Amino acid sequence: MDYRSFQELEKDQGRICNGSTKLLSDQFGMSALACVLHHIYGSEEDDAVRLLMLGLSCAKLGMERNNLVDWYPTFGGPWAAAPCKARDLDVKVPSEYLTNVMIRGKLPNIRLNNLSEDTLFFLFYNFPGEVYQRAAACELFNRNWRYHKIKRVWLTRTKPGEVRVQTSTYEVGTYSVFDHVQWRKMQTQMRVDYQDLEERPQLPETMQAYCSQVASHNVYQNPG
């Protein structure tokens, strides 16, 4: 079928009424394509069909074509909320640095109670879905930090006397909030509903035995 005969197709209420039987019944032919294009450009309400058939432009995804910097090494995908992290990039590493095979199983577990809060935040935000993210969350909880499920930030009371209003369901006061974008702690006055705070996270099973051993060494019995 040439372009001229395609132009001569007549439509009756969105349906093609002239043409051969094979042309009208072929769902993958020019007739079907004409119906799809008419449906896409003729209706502005069906955004889902337009997105499925035409896709998205790179500009809407934040990738300008005139940008001189290559974005493909760090592009996490069209549905990613953030670019690829440094540890996920595909780069060439010298063989001398590939020590995982030789030292696997020989390194001691990380003593979370000896780590600084900055290191704990680094583990939490840079190892999503891994054991050390939950382990860092457990240690932050032990240090009186609480994770706000709605605001998605860690916060803690600055001082016990800074809580001005406290009820059985919420409290109002000044809190130290960790901003992971600017990577610093900020003083914020806010209302905190207890139902919006994450409960005590469960320590991963792979670290429970180790942490229980560490805790037993920290218990000093009274000799008297």
XYZ file of N, CA and C in Angstrom:
672
model
N 0.859 -1.202 0.000
C 0.000 0.000 0.000
C 0.887 1.241 0.000
N 0.688 2.147 -0.990
C 1.532 3.321 -1.071
C 0.932 4.465 -0.262
N 1.676 5.566 -0.203
C 1.260 6.715 0.608
C 0.004 7.371 0.054
N -0.162 7.374 -1.306
C -1.331 8.027 -1.907
C -2.612 7.294 -1.513
N -2.580 5.969 -1.587
C -3.777 5.223 -1.203
C -4.053 5.350 0.287
N -3.018 5.541 1.069
C -3.215 5.749 2.505
C -3.912 7.078 2.766
N -3.588 8.095 1.960
C -4.243 9.385 2.113
C -5.713 9.324 1.718
N -6.065 8.417 0.814
C -7.428 8.348 0.307
C -8.365 7.544 1.198
N -7.861 7.028 2.299
C -8.722 6.270 3.200
C -9.748 7.197 3.824
N -10.982 6.762 3.814
C -12.055 7.556 4.385
C -12.378 7.038 5.783
N -12.724 7.978 6.663
C -13.025 7.618 8.046
C -14.457 8.000 8.360
N -15.124 7.122 9.049
C -16.487 7.364 9.491
C -16.525 7.188 11.002
N -16.575 8.332 11.752
C -16.581 8.324 13.215
C -15.360 7.593 13.762
N -14.208 7.910 13.183
C -12.968 7.330 13.668
C -12.648 5.970 13.097
N -13.515 5.405 12.266
C -13.287 4.092 11.685
C -13.078 4.230 10.175
N -12.164 3.439 9.654
C -11.888 3.455 8.220
C -12.916 2.578 7.523
N -13.623 3.168 6.552
C -14.747 2.468 5.931
C -14.448 1.988 4.520
N -13.354 2.411 3.908
C -13.025 1.928 2.568
C -11.664 1.257 2.613
N -11.399 0.423 1.659
C -10.162 -0.326 1.630
C -10.455 -1.809 1.562
N -9.427 -2.583 1.315
C -9.612 -4.019 1.181
C -9.927 -4.651 2.534
N -10.472 -5.858 2.470
C -10.811 -6.578 3.707
C -9.563 -6.878 4.523
N -8.489 -7.254 3.840
C -7.242 -7.540 4.537
C -6.688 -6.295 5.207
N -6.838 -5.168 4.522
C -6.341 -3.913 5.089
C -7.101 -3.546 6.352
N -8.417 -3.731 6.331
C -9.227 -3.340 7.481
C -9.065 -4.299 8.654
N -8.737 -5.542 8.393
C -8.620 -6.530 9.472
C -7.211 -6.674 10.007
N -6.227 -6.081 9.349
C -4.834 -6.208 9.782
C -4.571 -5.233 10.922
N -4.372 -5.755 12.134
C -4.169 -4.873 13.278
C -2.772 -4.272 13.323
N -1.870 -4.770 12.503
C -0.512 -4.238 12.476
C -0.227 -3.478 11.181
N -1.244 -3.178 10.399
C -1.049 -2.496 9.138
C -1.232 -0.999 9.248
N -1.279 -0.351 8.070
C -1.414 1.098 8.019
C -2.770 1.557 8.534
N -3.787 0.716 8.350
C -5.109 1.077 8.848
C -5.114 1.186 10.365
N -4.520 0.206 11.013
C -4.457 0.251 12.473
C -3.608 1.420 12.949
N -2.517 1.697 12.226
C -1.670 2.830 12.599
C -2.422 4.147 12.472
N -3.233 4.281 11.419
C -4.009 5.506 11.239
C -5.014 5.700 12.369
N -5.633 4.615 12.812
C -6.590 4.715 13.924
C -5.893 5.117 15.216
N -4.719 4.547 15.441
C -3.982 4.877 16.662
C -3.563 6.340 16.663
N -3.039 6.822 15.547
C -2.624 8.219 15.472
C -3.809 9.159 15.616
N -4.933 8.775 15.029
C -6.132 9.602 15.178
C -6.581 9.635 16.634
N -6.461 8.502 17.314
C -6.867 8.448 18.720
C -5.931 9.281 19.592
N -4.643 9.262 19.270
C -3.670 9.990 20.089
C -3.823 11.489 19.907
N -3.841 11.936 18.670
C -3.863 13.373 18.410
C -5.270 13.954 18.430
N -6.278 13.108 18.376
C -7.637 13.615 18.393
C -8.202 13.791 19.777
N -7.585 13.182 20.784
C -8.071 13.282 22.161
C -6.929 13.721 23.054
N -7.157 14.724 23.855
C -6.148 15.228 24.783
C -6.329 14.670 26.189
N -7.302 13.801 26.360
C -7.595 13.299 27.694
C -6.857 12.005 27.999
N -6.603 11.201 26.982
C -5.992 9.896 27.204
C -4.472 10.034 27.191
N -3.905 10.523 28.300
C -2.458 10.710 28.375
C -1.729 9.381 28.468
N -2.374 8.354 29.034
C -1.710 7.062 29.184
C -1.401 6.443 27.828
N -2.357 6.521 26.892
C -2.129 5.972 25.554
C -1.058 6.772 24.833
N -1.081 8.080 24.984
C -0.080 8.921 24.333
C 1.314 8.617 24.874
N 1.420 8.398 26.184
C 2.717 8.077 26.771
C 3.207 6.721 26.311
N 2.286 5.760 26.181
C 2.676 4.419 25.756
C 3.126 4.393 24.304
N 2.449 5.132 23.446
C 2.752 5.083 22.023
C 3.903 5.991 21.630
N 3.960 7.173 22.213
C 4.961 8.157 21.798
C 6.141 8.243 22.743
N 5.942 7.886 24.022
C 7.024 7.973 24.984
C 7.211 9.387 25.508
N 8.355 9.624 26.134
C 8.688 10.924 26.706
C 9.911 11.491 26.008
N 9.949 12.791 25.917
C 11.129 13.440 25.356
C 12.227 13.508 26.409
N 13.456 13.553 25.949
C 14.587 13.613 26.877
C 14.571 14.895 27.696
N 14.038 15.966 27.131
C 14.007 17.238 27.856
C 13.136 17.142 29.099
N 12.024 16.394 29.019
C 11.161 16.247 30.187
C 11.800 15.406 31.279
N 12.784 14.605 30.934
C 13.494 13.796 31.917
C 14.712 14.508 32.473
N 14.888 15.775 32.128
C 16.015 16.536 32.642
C 17.300 16.344 31.873
N 17.221 15.847 30.660
C 18.416 15.599 29.851
C 18.361 16.496 28.618
N 19.004 17.628 28.714
C 19.019 18.566 27.601
C 19.966 18.074 26.510
N 19.515 18.151 25.270
C 20.343 17.674 24.164
C 21.542 18.570 23.903
N 21.457 19.834 24.320
C 22.565 20.765 24.094
C 23.612 20.709 25.198
N 23.415 19.833 26.169
C 24.368 19.720 27.264
C 25.660 19.080 26.756
N 26.780 19.702 27.059
C 28.073 19.204 26.593
C 28.623 18.093 27.473
N 28.031 17.883 28.633
C 28.502 16.853 29.560
C 27.724 15.564 29.312
N 28.439 14.455 29.226
C 27.774 13.165 29.032
C 26.989 12.796 30.282
N 25.720 12.469 30.088
C 24.885 12.109 31.230
C 24.652 10.606 31.331
N 25.014 9.847 30.314
C 24.716 8.418 30.344
C 25.488 7.644 31.425
N 26.709 8.064 31.858
C 27.372 7.261 32.893
C 26.650 7.274 34.235
N 25.917 8.348 34.527
C 25.267 8.456 35.831
C 23.749 8.406 35.738
N 23.204 8.185 34.549
C 21.751 8.180 34.385
C 21.183 6.893 34.966
N 20.319 7.034 35.970
C 19.762 5.866 36.644
C 18.552 5.272 35.971
N 18.036 5.910 34.932
C 16.854 5.407 34.247
C 15.717 6.408 34.306
N 14.717 6.249 33.440
C 13.621 7.233 33.393
C 12.765 7.251 34.643
N 12.742 6.164 35.407
C 11.914 6.116 36.608
C 12.736 6.235 37.885
N 14.003 6.497 37.781
C 14.847 6.642 38.965
C 14.702 8.043 39.532
N 14.624 8.130 40.861
C 14.488 9.427 41.515
C 15.828 10.127 41.675
N 16.925 9.413 41.479
C 18.254 9.995 41.663
C 19.209 9.329 40.679
N 20.313 9.983 40.359
C 21.295 9.356 39.470
C 21.996 8.191 40.145
N 22.744 7.454 39.366
C 23.477 6.317 39.914
C 24.471 6.782 40.969
N 24.585 5.997 42.014
C 25.565 6.302 43.053
C 26.956 5.927 42.563
N 27.938 6.465 43.248
C 29.319 6.249 42.804
C 29.678 4.770 42.809
N 29.151 4.023 43.771
C 29.515 2.611 43.857
C 28.810 1.762 42.799
N 27.819 2.317 42.112
C 27.097 1.580 41.078
C 27.606 1.872 39.675
N 28.565 2.774 39.546
C 29.060 3.137 38.224
C 29.966 2.040 37.675
N 29.887 1.849 36.390
C 30.695 0.839 35.720
C 32.012 1.474 35.296
N 33.031 1.288 36.109
C 34.342 1.869 35.834
C 35.405 0.777 35.934
N 36.519 1.042 35.319
C 37.638 0.113 35.376
C 38.416 0.318 36.675
N 38.609 -0.767 37.394
C 39.310 -0.730 38.675
C 40.583 -1.550 38.543
N 41.712 -1.037 39.007
C 42.949 -1.825 38.955
C 42.803 -3.139 39.711
N 43.452 -4.164 39.209
C 43.344 -5.482 39.838
C 43.867 -5.474 41.266
N 44.790 -4.559 41.585
C 45.314 -4.489 42.946
C 44.245 -4.081 43.949
N 43.195 -3.395 43.463
C 42.138 -2.944 44.360
C 41.068 -4.004 44.582
N 41.049 -5.038 43.775
C 40.025 -6.077 43.884
C 40.432 -7.082 44.954
N 40.259 -6.688 46.196
C 40.685 -7.518 47.330
C 39.530 -8.263 47.982
N 38.344 -8.169 47.400
C 37.185 -8.779 48.042
C 37.327 -10.292 48.150
N 37.868 -10.925 47.104
C 37.982 -12.382 47.112
C 38.977 -12.847 48.165
N 40.045 -12.096 48.355
C 41.092 -12.529 49.280
C 40.730 -12.293 50.741
N 40.000 -11.204 51.018
C 39.727 -10.871 52.419
C 38.290 -11.174 52.812
N 37.526 -11.789 51.909
C 36.129 -12.090 52.230
C 36.066 -13.055 53.413
N 35.282 -12.708 54.398
C 35.131 -13.540 55.586
C 36.219 -13.360 56.621
N 37.211 -12.525 56.342
C 38.307 -12.320 57.281
C 38.188 -11.014 58.055
N 37.381 -10.095 57.564
C 37.237 -8.809 58.239
C 36.243 -8.920 59.385
N 36.512 -8.280 60.498
C 35.546 -8.302 61.609
C 34.332 -7.446 61.284
N 33.243 -7.736 61.941
C 32.042 -6.931 61.761
C 32.264 -5.514 62.274
N 31.522 -4.600 61.695
C 31.643 -3.202 62.092
C 31.030 -3.006 63.472
N 31.747 -2.368 64.363
C 31.218 -2.031 65.684
C 30.432 -0.731 65.556
N 29.134 -0.875 65.442
C 28.293 0.290 65.193
C 28.342 1.288 66.330
N 28.511 0.800 67.561
C 28.522 1.726 68.697
C 29.783 2.576 68.744
N 30.774 2.246 67.914
C 31.995 3.051 67.860
C 31.992 4.046 66.703
N 30.992 3.982 65.856
C 30.949 4.861 64.692
C 30.330 6.203 65.048
N 30.764 7.230 64.350
C 30.182 8.558 64.542
C 28.815 8.624 63.874
N 28.037 9.625 64.253
C 26.715 9.780 63.654
C 26.820 10.073 62.162
N 27.837 10.803 61.757
C 28.014 11.105 60.342
C 28.240 9.826 59.541
N 29.007 8.891 60.096
C 29.238 7.617 59.418
C 27.975 6.780 59.363
N 27.179 6.822 60.421
C 25.916 6.081 60.430
C 24.959 6.614 59.374
N 24.905 7.932 59.243
C 24.062 8.509 58.198
C 24.570 8.126 56.806
N 25.878 8.057 56.653
C 26.441 7.643 55.367
C 26.026 6.215 55.034
N 26.078 5.321 56.009
C 25.666 3.939 55.777
C 24.178 3.855 55.447
N 23.379 4.661 56.125
C 21.932 4.592 55.920
C 21.540 5.057 54.523
N 22.129 6.142 54.049
C 21.700 6.727 52.780
C 22.432 6.156 51.567
N 23.544 5.476 51.760
C 24.314 4.982 50.628
C 24.240 3.479 50.446
N 23.540 2.779 51.345
C 23.386 1.335 51.207
C 21.917 0.958 51.323
N 21.065 1.504 50.450
C 19.627 1.218 50.554
C 19.327 -0.250 50.290
N 18.471 -0.810 51.134
C 18.063 -2.196 50.964
C 19.089 -3.211 51.402
N 20.188 -2.783 52.004
C 21.224 -3.705 52.433
C 21.228 -3.834 53.953
N 22.039 -4.770 54.435
C 22.057 -5.076 55.865
C 22.505 -3.873 56.673
N 23.507 -3.164 56.191
C 24.075 -2.076 56.979
C 23.162 -0.855 57.025
N 22.233 -0.736 56.110
C 21.271 0.361 56.228
C 20.387 0.165 57.453
N 19.874 -1.043 57.625
C 19.035 -1.304 58.791
C 19.858 -1.304 60.073
N 21.080 -1.800 59.999
C 21.933 -1.778 61.184
C 22.229 -0.346 61.613
N 22.476 0.539 60.641
C 22.703 1.946 60.974
C 21.449 2.572 61.557
N 20.277 2.198 61.042
C 19.025 2.719 61.587
C 18.827 2.272 63.031
N 19.186 1.039 63.334
C 19.081 0.547 64.716
C 19.982 1.340 65.650
N 21.197 1.611 65.217
C 22.126 2.352 66.069
C 21.684 3.798 66.229
N 21.167 4.413 65.175
C 20.648 5.775 65.300
C 19.458 5.817 66.251
N 18.622 4.798 66.223
C 17.491 4.738 67.152
C 17.996 4.633 68.586
N 19.043 3.857 68.800
C 19.611 3.733 70.145
C 20.203 5.048 70.638
N 20.564 5.920 69.718
C 21.116 7.227 70.093
C 20.043 8.314 70.080
N 18.791 7.899 70.217
C 17.638 8.807 70.361
C 17.299 9.563 69.078
N 17.732 9.067 67.948
C 17.275 9.614 66.674
C 16.022 8.868 66.244
N 15.089 9.594 65.638
C 13.856 8.987 65.162
C 13.659 9.348 63.690
N 13.177 8.374 62.925
C 12.958 8.589 61.491
C 11.513 8.989 61.254
N 11.325 10.159 60.621
C 9.991 10.677 60.317
C 9.541 10.087 58.982
N 8.487 9.281 59.012
C 8.048 8.570 57.814
C 7.439 9.488 56.768
N 6.859 10.600 57.187
C 6.226 11.513 56.234
C 7.263 12.445 55.609
N 8.070 13.082 56.449
C 9.096 14.005 55.955
C 10.342 13.279 55.465
N 10.494 12.005 55.843
C 11.630 11.182 55.435
C 12.957 11.797 55.861
N 13.035 12.170 57.105
C 14.262 12.724 57.677
C 14.461 12.119 59.062
N 15.699 12.183 59.526
C 16.025 11.795 60.895
C 15.997 13.041 61.772
N 15.439 12.906 62.965
C 15.368 14.038 63.880
C 15.565 13.552 65.306
N 15.980 14.468 66.158
C 16.160 14.178 67.572
C 15.944 15.456 68.362
N 15.610 15.312 69.614
C 15.426 16.487 70.462
C 16.776 17.146 70.719
N 16.788 18.464 70.661
C 18.034 19.168 70.945
C 18.372 19.104 72.427
N 17.383 19.433 73.262
C 17.536 19.365 74.711
C 16.212 18.903 75.298
N 16.237 18.247 76.447
C 14.970 17.798 77.039
C 14.008 18.937 77.320
N 14.523 20.120 77.654
C 13.652 21.237 77.976
C 13.129 21.988 76.779
N 13.528 21.597 75.560
C 13.100 22.300 74.360
C 11.702 21.896 73.905
N 11.128 20.855 74.504
C 9.771 20.433 74.147
C 8.787 21.318 74.895
N 8.075 22.153 74.171
C 7.161 23.116 74.787
C 5.792 22.507 75.063
N 5.310 21.675 74.148
C 3.995 21.053 74.298
C 4.161 19.558 74.091
N 3.583 18.773 74.985
C 3.678 17.320 74.856
C 2.372 16.681 75.318
N 1.774 15.892 74.432
C 0.553 15.162 74.744
C 0.807 13.677 74.508
N -0.241 12.902 74.563
C -0.111 11.463 74.345
C 0.038 11.105 72.870
N -0.239 12.053 71.979
C -0.190 11.769 70.539
C 0.823 12.610 69.775
N 1.257 13.726 70.320
C 2.205 14.577 69.602
C 2.957 15.453 70.592
N 3.969 16.133 70.073
C 4.718 17.110 70.850
C 5.223 18.202 69.923
N 5.474 19.358 70.499
C 5.955 20.520 69.756
C 7.216 21.017 70.435
N 8.249 21.248 69.651
C 9.498 21.713 70.229
C 10.534 22.006 69.163
N 11.775 22.137 69.598
C 12.906 22.386 68.705
C 13.694 21.095 68.547
N 13.968 20.734 67.310
C 14.604 19.453 67.025
C 15.800 19.658 66.100
N 16.724 18.746 66.226
C 17.862 18.704 65.316
C 17.513 17.742 64.187
N 17.411 18.263 62.980
C 17.012 17.483 61.806
C 18.218 17.329 60.889
N 18.473 16.099 60.469
C 19.601 15.859 59.573
C 19.146 16.008 58.127
N 19.756 16.949 57.430
C 19.472 17.203 56.016
C 20.501 16.435 55.190
N 20.055 15.351 54.531
C 21.005 14.522 53.792
C 21.408 15.153 52.465
N 20.683 16.170 51.997
C 21.062 16.853 50.761
C 22.241 17.786 51.021
N 22.121 18.622 52.051
C 23.211 19.518 52.425
C 24.198 18.851 53.382
N 23.845 17.689 53.872
C 24.678 16.894 54.778
C 25.096 17.703 56.013
N 24.078 18.155 56.720
C 24.323 18.870 57.961
C 23.070 18.816 58.821
N 23.260 19.092 60.107
C 22.152 19.104 61.056
C 21.587 20.516 61.149
N 20.271 20.604 61.146
C 19.593 21.892 61.176
C 18.627 21.929 62.353
N 18.574 23.085 63.028
C 17.639 23.288 64.129
C 16.293 23.721 63.554
N 15.244 22.979 63.891
C 13.921 23.237 63.336
C 12.875 23.148 64.432
N 11.978 24.134 64.452
C 10.824 24.089 65.343
C 9.662 23.459 64.588
N 9.080 22.435 65.147
C 8.046 21.707 64.431
C 7.184 20.909 65.400
N 6.093 20.439 64.871
C 5.215 19.526 65.602
C 5.486 18.112 65.116
N 5.614 17.199 66.039
C 5.909 15.813 65.710
C 4.775 14.936 66.233
N 4.068 14.299 65.319
C 3.051 13.312 65.694
C 3.725 11.954 65.867
N 3.461 11.316 66.985
C 4.139 10.060 67.286
C 3.823 8.964 66.270
N 2.650 9.014 65.658
C 2.291 8.002 64.671
C 3.094 8.137 63.379
N 3.720 9.295 63.170
C 4.527 9.513 61.971
C 5.971 9.068 62.149
N 6.327 8.618 63.337
C 7.698 8.198 63.597
C 7.834 6.692 63.411
N 8.929 6.297 62.813
C 9.212 4.880 62.613
C 9.497 4.221 63.956
N 8.962 3.017 64.137
C 9.220 2.284 65.367
C 10.641 1.735 65.354
N 11.012 1.111 66.458
C 12.366 0.580 66.558
C 12.598 -0.454 65.456
N 13.584 -0.239 64.599
C 13.841 -1.212 63.526
C 14.443 -2.492 64.080
N 14.175 -3.574 63.388
C 14.708 -4.864 63.785
C 16.117 -5.035 63.223
N 17.016 -5.447 64.087
C 18.393 -5.660 63.662
C 18.459 -6.881 62.749
N 19.223 -6.828 61.664
C 19.336 -7.988 60.773
C 19.837 -9.217 61.514
N 19.334 -10.379 61.115
C 19.710 -11.617 61.792
C 21.202 -11.889 61.686
N 21.816 -11.466 60.597
C 23.249 -11.714 60.426
C 24.103 -10.931 61.412
N 23.518 -9.911 62.058
C 24.281 -9.096 62.996
C 23.778 -9.220 64.419
N 22.698 -9.953 64.648
C 22.157 -10.059 65.997
C 23.110 -10.784 66.930
N 23.689 -11.892 66.451
C 24.595 -12.652 67.308
C 25.824 -11.834 67.663
N 26.345 -11.105 66.686
C 27.535 -10.293 66.944
C 27.237 -9.190 67.940
N 26.113 -8.502 67.757
C 25.779 -7.393 68.641
C 25.468 -7.874 70.045
N 24.897 -9.074 70.170
C 24.646 -9.601 71.506
C 25.951 -9.916 72.215
N 26.980 -10.373 71.473
C 28.282 -10.616 72.071
C 28.929 -9.314 72.518
N 28.792 -8.276 71.710
C 29.343 -6.984 72.090
C 28.655 -6.450 73.325
N 27.326 -6.612 73.396
C 26.591 -6.128 74.554
C 26.998 -6.868 75.812
N 27.282 -8.182 75.710
C 27.670 -8.936 76.897
C 29.007 -8.467 77.435
N 29.901 -8.023 76.570
C 31.192 -7.508 77.024
C 31.050 -6.143 77.690
N 29.950 -5.449 77.433
C 29.755 -4.137 78.030
C 29.062 -4.200 79.381
N 28.656 -5.380 79.820
C 27.980 -5.541 81.110
C 29.030 -5.853 82.168
N 29.091 -5.029 83.179
C 30.059 -5.211 84.262
C 29.300 -5.555 85.532
N 29.506 -6.738 86.020
C 28.834 -7.162 87.227
C 29.524 -6.570 88.451
N 28.739 -6.296 89.444
C 29.269 -5.748 90.685
C 29.961 -6.855 91.470
N 31.270 -6.749 91.718
C 31.977 -7.838 92.399
C 31.538 -7.994 93.845
N 30.936 -6.956 94.408
C 30.552 -7.051 95.805
C 29.314 -7.873 95.999
